[in-house]
Short mmCIF file of C-alpha atoms in Angstrom, two decimals:
data_model
loop_
_atom_site.label_atom_id
_atom_site.label_comp_id
_atom_site.label_asym_id
_atom_site.label_seq_id
_atom_site.Cartn_x
_atom_site.Cartn_y
_atom_site.Cartn_z
CA MET A 1 -8.36 -4.40 0.43
CA ALA A 2 -7.94 -1.85 3.15
CA PRO A 3 -11.12 -0.06 4.01
CA LYS A 4 -11.54 3.71 2.86
CA TYR A 5 -11.70 5.80 5.80
CA LYS A 6 -13.35 9.38 6.02
CA LEU A 7 -13.34 11.24 9.38
CA THR A 8 -15.76 14.11 9.51
CA TYR A 9 -15.59 16.89 12.25
CA PHE A 10 -15.41 20.59 13.06
CA PRO A 11 -12.42 22.47 11.88
CA ILE A 12 -10.35 21.96 15.14
CA LYS A 13 -8.56 19.38 17.16
CA GLY A 14 -11.18 18.68 19.82
CA LEU A 15 -12.47 15.16 20.15
CA ALA A 16 -11.09 14.10 16.74
CA GLU A 17 -7.35 14.59 17.40
CA PRO A 18 -6.81 11.32 19.30
CA ILE A 19 -8.40 9.52 16.22
CA ARG A 20 -6.24 11.46 13.76
CA PHE A 21 -3.13 10.58 16.04
CA LEU A 22 -4.06 6.97 16.01
CA PHE A 23 -4.40 6.70 12.06
CA SER A 24 -1.08 8.58 11.76
CA TYR A 25 0.62 6.30 14.07
CA GLY A 26 -0.52 3.39 12.02
CA GLY A 27 0.31 4.91 8.82
CA ILE A 28 -3.22 4.35 7.81
CA GLU A 29 -4.53 6.79 5.04
CA PHE A 30 -7.76 8.67 5.92
CA GLU A 31 -9.77 11.61 4.57
CA ASP A 32 -9.69 14.36 7.24
CA PHE A 33 -12.85 16.20 6.37
CA ARG A 34 -13.69 19.28 8.31
CA PHE A 35 -16.80 21.36 8.03
CA SER A 36 -17.06 25.06 8.68
CA GLN A 37 -18.96 26.21 11.74
CA GLU A 38 -21.68 27.80 9.40
CA ASP A 39 -22.14 24.41 7.68
CA TRP A 40 -22.64 22.37 10.78
CA PRO A 41 -26.58 22.80 10.73
CA LYS A 42 -26.28 21.31 7.28
CA PHE A 43 -24.41 18.30 8.39
CA LYS A 44 -26.19 17.63 11.74
CA PRO A 45 -29.15 15.76 10.40
CA ASN A 46 -27.09 13.48 8.48
CA THR A 47 -25.36 12.04 11.43
CA PRO A 48 -26.71 9.15 13.52
CA PHE A 49 -27.27 11.06 16.78
CA GLY A 50 -26.64 14.80 15.81
CA GLN A 51 -22.98 14.51 16.73
CA THR A 52 -19.48 14.47 15.37
CA PRO A 53 -16.93 13.21 15.05
CA ILE A 54 -18.20 10.46 12.74
CA LEU A 55 -16.14 7.82 10.73
CA GLU A 56 -17.20 6.40 7.53
CA VAL A 57 -15.85 3.03 6.72
CA ASP A 58 -16.46 2.13 3.24
CA GLY A 59 -19.44 4.45 3.45
CA LYS A 60 -20.77 2.82 6.70
CA VAL A 61 -21.02 5.62 9.40
CA ILE A 62 -19.95 5.26 13.02
CA HIS A 63 -20.32 7.71 15.60
CA GLN A 64 -19.02 8.23 19.01
CA SER A 65 -15.40 9.45 19.40
CA THR A 66 -14.06 7.05 21.94
CA THR A 67 -15.44 4.19 20.30
CA ILE A 68 -13.88 5.10 16.82
CA CYS A 69 -10.69 5.57 18.58
CA ARG A 70 -10.97 1.96 20.00
CA TYR A 71 -11.48 0.61 16.54
CA VAL A 72 -8.65 2.33 15.20
CA ALA A 73 -6.39 1.45 18.05
CA ARG A 74 -7.22 -2.34 17.38
CA GLN A 75 -6.21 -1.67 13.70
CA VAL A 76 -2.76 -0.44 14.81
CA GLY A 77 -2.03 -2.78 17.39
CA LEU A 78 -2.63 -0.33 20.52
CA ALA A 79 -5.42 -2.13 22.12
CA GLY A 80 -3.67 -4.40 24.56
CA ALA A 81 -2.48 -7.94 24.03
CA ASP A 82 -5.66 -9.65 25.78
CA ASP A 83 -8.83 -8.80 27.42
CA TRP A 84 -7.23 -8.12 30.44
CA GLU A 85 -5.21 -5.54 29.44
CA ALA A 86 -7.99 -3.97 27.24
CA VAL A 87 -10.13 -3.56 30.07
CA GLN A 88 -7.52 -1.73 31.97
CA ILE A 89 -7.03 0.57 28.98
CA ASP A 90 -10.75 1.07 28.73
CA ALA A 91 -10.99 2.10 32.28
CA VAL A 92 -8.29 4.56 31.89
CA VAL A 93 -9.80 6.05 28.83
CA ASP A 94 -13.08 6.39 30.35
CA THR A 95 -11.80 8.20 33.16
CA ILE A 96 -9.78 10.59 30.89
CA THR A 97 -13.03 11.10 29.12
CA ASP A 98 -14.81 11.93 32.46
CA PHE A 99 -11.90 14.37 33.10
CA ARG A 100 -12.74 16.02 29.71
CA SER A 101 -16.45 16.12 30.19
CA LYS A 102 -15.89 18.13 33.35
CA ILE A 103 -13.83 20.56 31.77
CA GLN A 104 -16.15 20.72 28.74
CA ASN A 105 -18.88 21.30 31.13
CA TYR A 106 -17.27 24.44 32.51
CA PHE A 107 -16.01 25.72 29.22
CA TYR A 108 -19.10 25.67 27.33
CA ASP A 109 -21.42 26.99 30.02
CA SER A 110 -23.10 30.06 28.49
CA ASP A 111 -24.31 31.70 31.84
CA PRO A 112 -21.30 33.85 33.30
CA VAL A 113 -22.25 33.38 37.01
CA SER A 114 -22.69 29.62 36.90
CA LYS A 115 -19.43 29.40 34.75
CA GLU A 116 -17.49 31.22 37.20
CA LYS A 117 -18.86 28.74 40.08
CA LYS A 118 -17.65 26.06 37.96
CA LYS A 119 -14.21 27.49 37.44
CA GLY A 120 -13.64 27.68 41.18
CA SER A 121 -14.64 23.86 41.48
CA LEU A 122 -12.77 22.93 38.29
CA PHE A 123 -9.34 24.36 39.82
CA LYS A 124 -10.03 23.65 43.42
CA GLU A 125 -11.22 19.94 43.08
CA THR A 126 -11.57 18.27 39.65
CA ILE A 127 -8.21 19.00 38.29
CA PRO A 128 -6.15 18.40 41.68
CA PHE A 129 -8.28 15.07 41.89
CA TYR A 130 -7.61 13.76 38.57
CA LEU A 131 -4.03 14.93 37.34
CA PRO A 132 -2.15 13.67 40.29
CA LYS A 133 -3.77 10.40 40.06
CA PHE A 134 -2.95 10.16 36.43
CA GLU A 135 0.63 11.16 37.13
CA GLU A 136 1.06 8.30 39.80
CA LEU A 137 -0.53 5.93 37.17
CA VAL A 138 1.82 6.62 34.50
CA LYS A 139 4.85 6.75 37.05
CA ASN A 140 3.69 3.39 38.53
CA ASN A 141 3.59 1.92 35.03
CA GLY A 142 6.87 2.51 33.51
CA GLY A 143 5.95 5.88 32.05
CA TYR A 144 2.61 4.80 30.22
CA PHE A 145 -0.84 4.49 31.48
CA VAL A 146 -1.06 0.65 31.38
CA ASN A 147 1.42 -2.21 31.79
CA GLY A 148 4.52 -0.27 30.93
CA LYS A 149 3.77 0.02 27.21
CA LEU A 150 2.38 2.45 24.61
CA THR A 151 -1.41 1.73 24.49
CA TRP A 152 -4.29 4.02 22.80
CA ALA A 153 -4.86 5.36 26.58
CA ASP A 154 -1.64 7.37 26.07
CA VAL A 155 -2.36 8.52 22.65
CA TYR A 156 -5.80 9.52 23.65
CA PHE A 157 -4.65 11.51 26.78
CA VAL A 158 -1.94 13.28 24.48
CA GLY A 159 -4.33 13.84 21.53
CA TYR A 160 -6.79 15.66 23.89
CA LEU A 161 -4.30 17.96 25.64
CA ASP A 162 -4.22 20.73 23.29
CA TYR A 163 -8.06 21.07 23.46
CA LEU A 164 -8.02 20.55 27.40
CA ASN A 165 -5.39 23.36 27.87
CA PHE A 166 -7.58 25.67 25.47
CA MET A 167 -10.61 24.86 27.55
CA ALA A 168 -8.96 25.15 31.02
CA GLY A 169 -7.18 28.25 29.89
CA VAL A 170 -3.71 26.91 31.47
CA ASN A 171 -1.01 24.50 30.75
CA LEU A 172 -2.48 21.68 32.69
CA LEU A 173 0.54 19.63 32.90
CA GLU A 174 2.80 22.30 34.17
CA LYS A 175 3.17 20.68 37.73
CA TYR A 176 3.43 17.13 36.21
CA PRO A 177 6.53 15.97 34.97
CA THR A 178 5.80 12.35 34.04
CA LEU A 179 2.73 13.24 32.23
CA ARG A 180 4.78 15.87 30.39
CA SER A 181 7.49 13.23 29.50
CA LEU A 182 4.63 11.02 28.26
CA CYS A 183 3.28 13.72 26.15
CA THR A 184 6.86 14.39 24.61
CA THR A 185 7.09 10.59 23.93
CA VAL A 186 3.72 10.36 22.20
CA LEU A 187 4.42 13.54 20.01
CA GLU A 188 7.66 12.09 18.97
CA LEU A 189 6.30 8.55 17.68
CA PRO A 190 6.80 8.12 13.94
CA GLY A 191 3.62 9.02 12.05
CA ILE A 192 2.27 11.14 15.09
CA LYS A 193 5.45 13.56 14.65
CA GLU A 194 4.77 13.78 11.00
CA TRP A 195 1.06 14.51 11.56
CA VAL A 196 1.59 17.26 13.91
CA ALA A 197 3.99 18.98 11.80
CA LYS A 198 1.52 19.03 8.86
CA ARG A 199 -1.83 19.28 10.48
CA PRO A 200 -4.16 22.44 10.28
CA VAL A 201 -3.01 24.66 12.91
CA THR A 202 -5.94 25.43 15.21
CA PRO A 203 -6.05 26.78 18.91
CA ASN A 204 -8.38 24.12 20.03
CA MET B 1 -11.17 -16.00 36.65
CA ALA B 2 -9.53 -17.64 39.55
CA VAL B 3 -11.18 -15.85 42.56
CA LYS B 4 -14.83 -14.94 42.38
CA PRO B 5 -15.10 -11.32 41.14
CA LYS B 6 -16.55 -8.71 43.27
CA LEU B 7 -19.04 -5.94 42.03
CA THR B 8 -19.24 -2.98 44.52
CA TYR B 9 -22.26 -0.57 43.97
CA PHE B 10 -25.14 1.34 45.66
CA ASN B 11 -27.87 -0.87 46.80
CA CYS B 12 -29.92 -0.11 43.68
CA ARG B 13 -30.25 -0.95 39.94
CA GLY B 14 -29.00 2.18 38.45
CA SER B 15 -25.64 1.66 36.59
CA GLY B 16 -24.93 -1.38 38.31
CA GLU B 17 -27.94 -3.51 36.64
CA PRO B 18 -26.30 -3.92 33.34
CA ILE B 19 -23.39 -5.55 34.68
CA ARG B 20 -25.36 -7.82 37.08
CA TYR B 21 -27.38 -8.88 33.95
CA LEU B 22 -24.29 -9.62 32.00
CA LEU B 23 -22.81 -11.46 35.05
CA ALA B 24 -25.96 -13.38 35.21
CA TYR B 25 -25.96 -14.18 31.57
CA GLY B 26 -22.56 -15.60 31.75
CA ASN B 27 -23.44 -17.69 34.74
CA THR B 28 -20.53 -16.19 36.56
CA GLU B 29 -20.45 -16.43 40.34
CA TYR B 30 -19.59 -13.23 42.02
CA GLU B 31 -20.06 -11.17 45.10
CA ASP B 32 -22.72 -8.44 44.89
CA VAL B 33 -21.69 -5.97 47.23
CA ARG B 34 -23.87 -3.16 47.95
CA PHE B 35 -23.98 0.01 50.40
CA GLU B 36 -26.46 2.82 51.21
CA ASP B 37 -26.05 6.26 50.10
CA GLU B 38 -25.01 7.54 53.16
CA GLU B 39 -22.22 5.11 53.41
CA PHE B 40 -20.65 6.45 50.22
CA PRO B 41 -18.68 9.26 51.51
CA LYS B 42 -16.84 7.14 53.90
CA LEU B 43 -16.03 4.33 51.14
CA LYS B 44 -15.48 6.78 48.34
CA PRO B 45 -11.53 6.90 48.70
CA ASN B 46 -11.28 3.14 48.49
CA PHE B 47 -12.24 3.24 44.68
CA PRO B 48 -9.60 4.28 42.18
CA TYR B 49 -11.38 7.48 40.98
CA GLY B 50 -13.94 7.61 43.91
CA GLN B 51 -16.72 6.30 41.85
CA VAL B 52 -18.65 3.11 41.60
CA PRO B 53 -19.49 0.79 40.08
CA VAL B 54 -16.09 -1.28 40.29
CA LEU B 55 -15.65 -4.72 39.52
CA GLU B 56 -12.67 -6.43 41.35
CA ILE B 57 -11.14 -9.11 39.37
CA ASN B 58 -8.08 -10.96 40.87
CA GLY B 59 -7.63 -8.38 43.46
CA LYS B 60 -7.65 -5.40 41.01
CA MET B 61 -10.48 -2.84 40.86
CA ILE B 62 -11.83 -2.07 37.61
CA PRO B 63 -13.82 1.19 37.39
CA GLN B 64 -16.06 2.40 34.71
CA THR B 65 -19.56 0.71 33.93
CA LEU B 66 -18.77 0.38 29.97
CA ALA B 67 -15.36 -1.03 30.36
CA ILE B 68 -16.61 -3.61 32.68
CA CYS B 69 -19.49 -4.55 30.50
CA ARG B 70 -17.39 -4.72 27.36
CA TYR B 71 -14.86 -7.01 29.32
CA LEU B 72 -17.72 -9.34 30.32
CA ALA B 73 -19.40 -9.22 26.76
CA LYS B 74 -15.91 -10.60 25.03
CA ARG B 75 -16.03 -13.34 27.61
CA ASN B 76 -19.62 -14.16 26.82
CA GLY B 77 -19.80 -14.01 23.12
CA LEU B 78 -21.77 -10.67 23.23
CA TYR B 79 -19.10 -8.45 21.37
CA GLY B 80 -19.70 -9.18 17.76
CA SER B 81 -17.91 -11.35 15.19
CA ASP B 82 -15.20 -8.63 14.11
CA ASP B 83 -13.82 -5.25 14.89
CA PHE B 84 -16.37 -3.20 12.81
CA GLU B 85 -19.20 -5.12 14.59
CA ALA B 86 -17.64 -4.50 18.04
CA MET B 87 -17.45 -0.76 17.05
CA GLN B 88 -21.09 -0.67 16.06
CA ILE B 89 -22.00 -2.31 19.17
CA ASP B 90 -19.79 -0.10 21.37
CA ALA B 91 -21.56 3.07 19.54
CA VAL B 92 -24.85 1.91 20.49
CA ALA B 93 -23.63 1.37 24.20
CA ASP B 94 -22.16 4.88 24.21
CA ALA B 95 -25.41 6.37 22.97
CA ILE B 96 -27.32 4.85 25.95
CA VAL B 97 -24.81 6.25 28.33
CA ASP B 98 -25.38 9.68 26.48
CA LEU B 99 -29.09 9.33 27.26
CA ARG B 100 -28.45 8.02 30.92
CA ASN B 101 -26.11 11.08 31.50
CA ALA B 102 -29.13 13.34 30.43
CA PHE B 103 -31.09 11.65 33.07
CA THR B 104 -28.60 11.83 35.67
CA PHE B 105 -28.48 15.45 34.85
CA CYS B 106 -32.14 16.15 35.36
CA TYR B 107 -32.98 13.93 38.05
CA TRP B 108 -29.82 13.62 40.25
CA ILE B 109 -27.61 16.65 39.57
CA THR B 110 -30.25 19.53 38.81
CA PRO B 111 -31.75 21.21 42.12
CA GLU B 112 -35.39 20.23 42.51
CA ASP B 113 -36.71 23.77 42.06
CA GLN B 114 -35.01 24.02 38.60
CA ARG B 115 -36.09 20.36 37.48
CA PRO B 116 -39.33 20.79 35.73
CA ALA B 117 -38.03 22.81 32.78
CA HIS B 118 -35.13 20.09 32.37
CA GLU B 119 -37.80 17.32 32.74
CA GLU B 120 -39.87 19.05 30.19
CA LYS B 121 -37.02 19.06 27.73
CA LEU B 122 -35.91 15.38 28.83
CA LYS B 123 -39.60 14.03 28.11
CA LYS B 124 -40.32 16.10 24.97
CA GLN B 125 -37.02 16.25 23.29
CA THR B 126 -34.28 14.06 24.45
CA LEU B 127 -36.14 10.73 25.10
CA PRO B 128 -37.88 10.93 21.66
CA PHE B 129 -34.65 11.74 19.85
CA TYR B 130 -32.80 8.85 21.48
CA LEU B 131 -35.62 6.22 21.59
CA SER B 132 -36.78 6.78 18.08
CA ARG B 133 -33.34 6.27 16.56
CA PHE B 134 -33.00 3.11 18.77
CA GLU B 135 -36.18 1.85 17.61
CA LYS B 136 -35.15 2.22 14.05
CA SER B 137 -31.95 0.35 14.82
CA LEU B 138 -34.05 -2.56 16.15
CA GLN B 139 -36.47 -2.34 13.14
CA GLU B 140 -33.59 -2.70 10.93
CA ASN B 141 -31.83 -5.38 12.59
CA ASN B 142 -34.07 -8.09 13.38
CA GLY B 143 -35.09 -6.86 16.80
CA TYR B 144 -31.47 -6.65 17.95
CA PHE B 145 -29.32 -3.24 18.07
CA VAL B 146 -26.79 -4.65 15.76
CA ASN B 147 -26.52 -6.99 12.90
CA GLY B 148 -29.45 -9.10 13.99
CA LYS B 149 -28.02 -10.78 17.01
CA LEU B 150 -27.86 -10.44 20.79
CA SER B 151 -25.09 -8.27 21.96
CA TYR B 152 -24.09 -6.59 25.11
CA ALA B 153 -25.79 -3.16 23.84
CA ASP B 154 -29.10 -5.00 23.90
CA ILE B 155 -28.58 -6.23 27.62
CA PHE B 156 -27.16 -3.14 28.53
CA PHE B 157 -30.30 -1.18 27.28
CA ALA B 158 -32.60 -3.98 29.02
CA GLY B 159 -30.54 -3.29 32.09
CA GLN B 160 -30.95 0.41 32.12
CA VAL B 161 -34.38 0.86 31.10
CA GLN B 162 -36.32 0.35 34.41
CA HIS B 163 -34.07 2.88 35.98
CA PHE B 164 -35.06 5.44 33.33
CA SER B 165 -38.88 4.60 33.97
CA ASP B 166 -38.29 4.85 37.65
CA ASN B 167 -37.32 8.44 37.04
CA THR B 168 -39.97 9.37 34.39
CA LYS B 169 -42.62 7.71 36.31
CA TYR B 170 -44.04 5.97 33.40
CA ASP B 171 -42.58 3.14 31.05
CA ILE B 172 -40.25 4.72 28.68
CA THR B 173 -40.84 1.97 26.10
CA ASP B 174 -44.49 2.80 25.61
CA GLY B 175 -45.04 3.89 22.26
CA TYR B 176 -41.86 2.09 20.93
CA PRO B 177 -42.58 -1.63 20.23
CA GLN B 178 -39.44 -2.89 19.16
CA LEU B 179 -37.70 -1.48 22.16
CA LYS B 180 -40.52 -3.07 24.38
CA ALA B 181 -40.04 -6.56 22.61
CA LEU B 182 -36.25 -6.37 23.28
CA VAL B 183 -36.48 -5.60 26.82
CA GLU B 184 -39.07 -8.40 27.32
CA LYS B 185 -36.52 -10.71 25.16
CA VAL B 186 -33.75 -10.04 27.46
CA GLU B 187 -35.53 -10.16 30.54
CA ASN B 188 -36.82 -13.82 29.59
CA ILE B 189 -33.22 -15.14 28.91
CA PRO B 190 -33.29 -18.10 31.61
CA GLN B 191 -30.19 -16.70 33.63
CA ILE B 192 -31.34 -13.10 33.54
CA LYS B 193 -35.05 -14.08 34.38
CA ALA B 194 -33.63 -16.09 37.43
CA TRP B 195 -31.42 -13.02 38.50
CA ILE B 196 -34.51 -10.61 38.22
CA GLU B 197 -36.49 -13.01 40.47
CA LYS B 198 -34.15 -13.30 43.16
CA ARG B 199 -32.34 -9.84 43.06
CA PRO B 200 -33.12 -7.43 45.92
CA LYS B 201 -36.01 -4.97 45.30
CA THR B 202 -35.17 -1.38 45.34
CA ASP B 203 -36.82 2.03 44.25
CA PHE B 204 -34.22 2.59 41.69
#
């Protein structure tokens, strides 16, 4: 019997959206539980490390968004055909995570002076460092991140995009046609397309 | 692997050591390439995303510590017996990396004059938060992180712990008997013990 899945997260796309995309791609039913910001202090102590998203698999709790994505990717056949493909996917995913972390580090800085300084470095160094590399990687791999075919690295990136754009305050892919094309491809995938049409609408 | 893999990292233990432990565990012959801090700016452009460690396998550079660890884990029976166990192991490794990121922020990013407050927080809050949870996992899992048997998460922790203690200037496993026992257990695995005895001696 298929496991019962419950995903718990804030009422946003954020770090959970790639997980929701992957479940939807695979046609796997899951409970998409969202707690309100005010309720977070109540839920926090019940999580393994005070963080979400968490995924319950038949009641067993797992934390760490990327790890959860990898598990769901395996269930839906997007984790690569062998260990070699898998490690290449993992390496791309971790690099996307690095990029996301740097944007988060800027966005969540509560000190306006420090934040302004980080903005400079984000737009002058970080974004121009990562996005051209991603663009080239996808161009050199037949329109996908790894080995010319859809893997969870592609879904992970596109699943994050609204959140990344929200934090950066710009349309990050404006100058990157290959990445924009990948984005379109992923958003048109059966399962994901339906999810995007019916999901709660949130800015981030 | 047809050609000897090549690991490239700073001349220190740091994030490279868990990988070296896993390579030792698998009796994998490899080139252990190290460079000094001053050489890094010159070498940086050679790496896929300007970061190390990278493991070169059959001529292709794979970046990202955890991606490399997971690949080696799979090849050496250290990745659990099914997808769910694999996910549990990955989640532990991710949590260890979160702790390592806190260390990096405190000791390697924060300017020295601002360090005392961050160090206080690390030692009084962050470390106990993570270590008490890790200790509990070991208590509940017969001395290992997941399901009572050795996985790459155990080796990853043991490979990292000295680096943590080098920064705090005390053994961070003091007061955590299960963690201390785990480190000792891993360090006494014959192949790893042999590596520890012959490895270059470095401060970090």
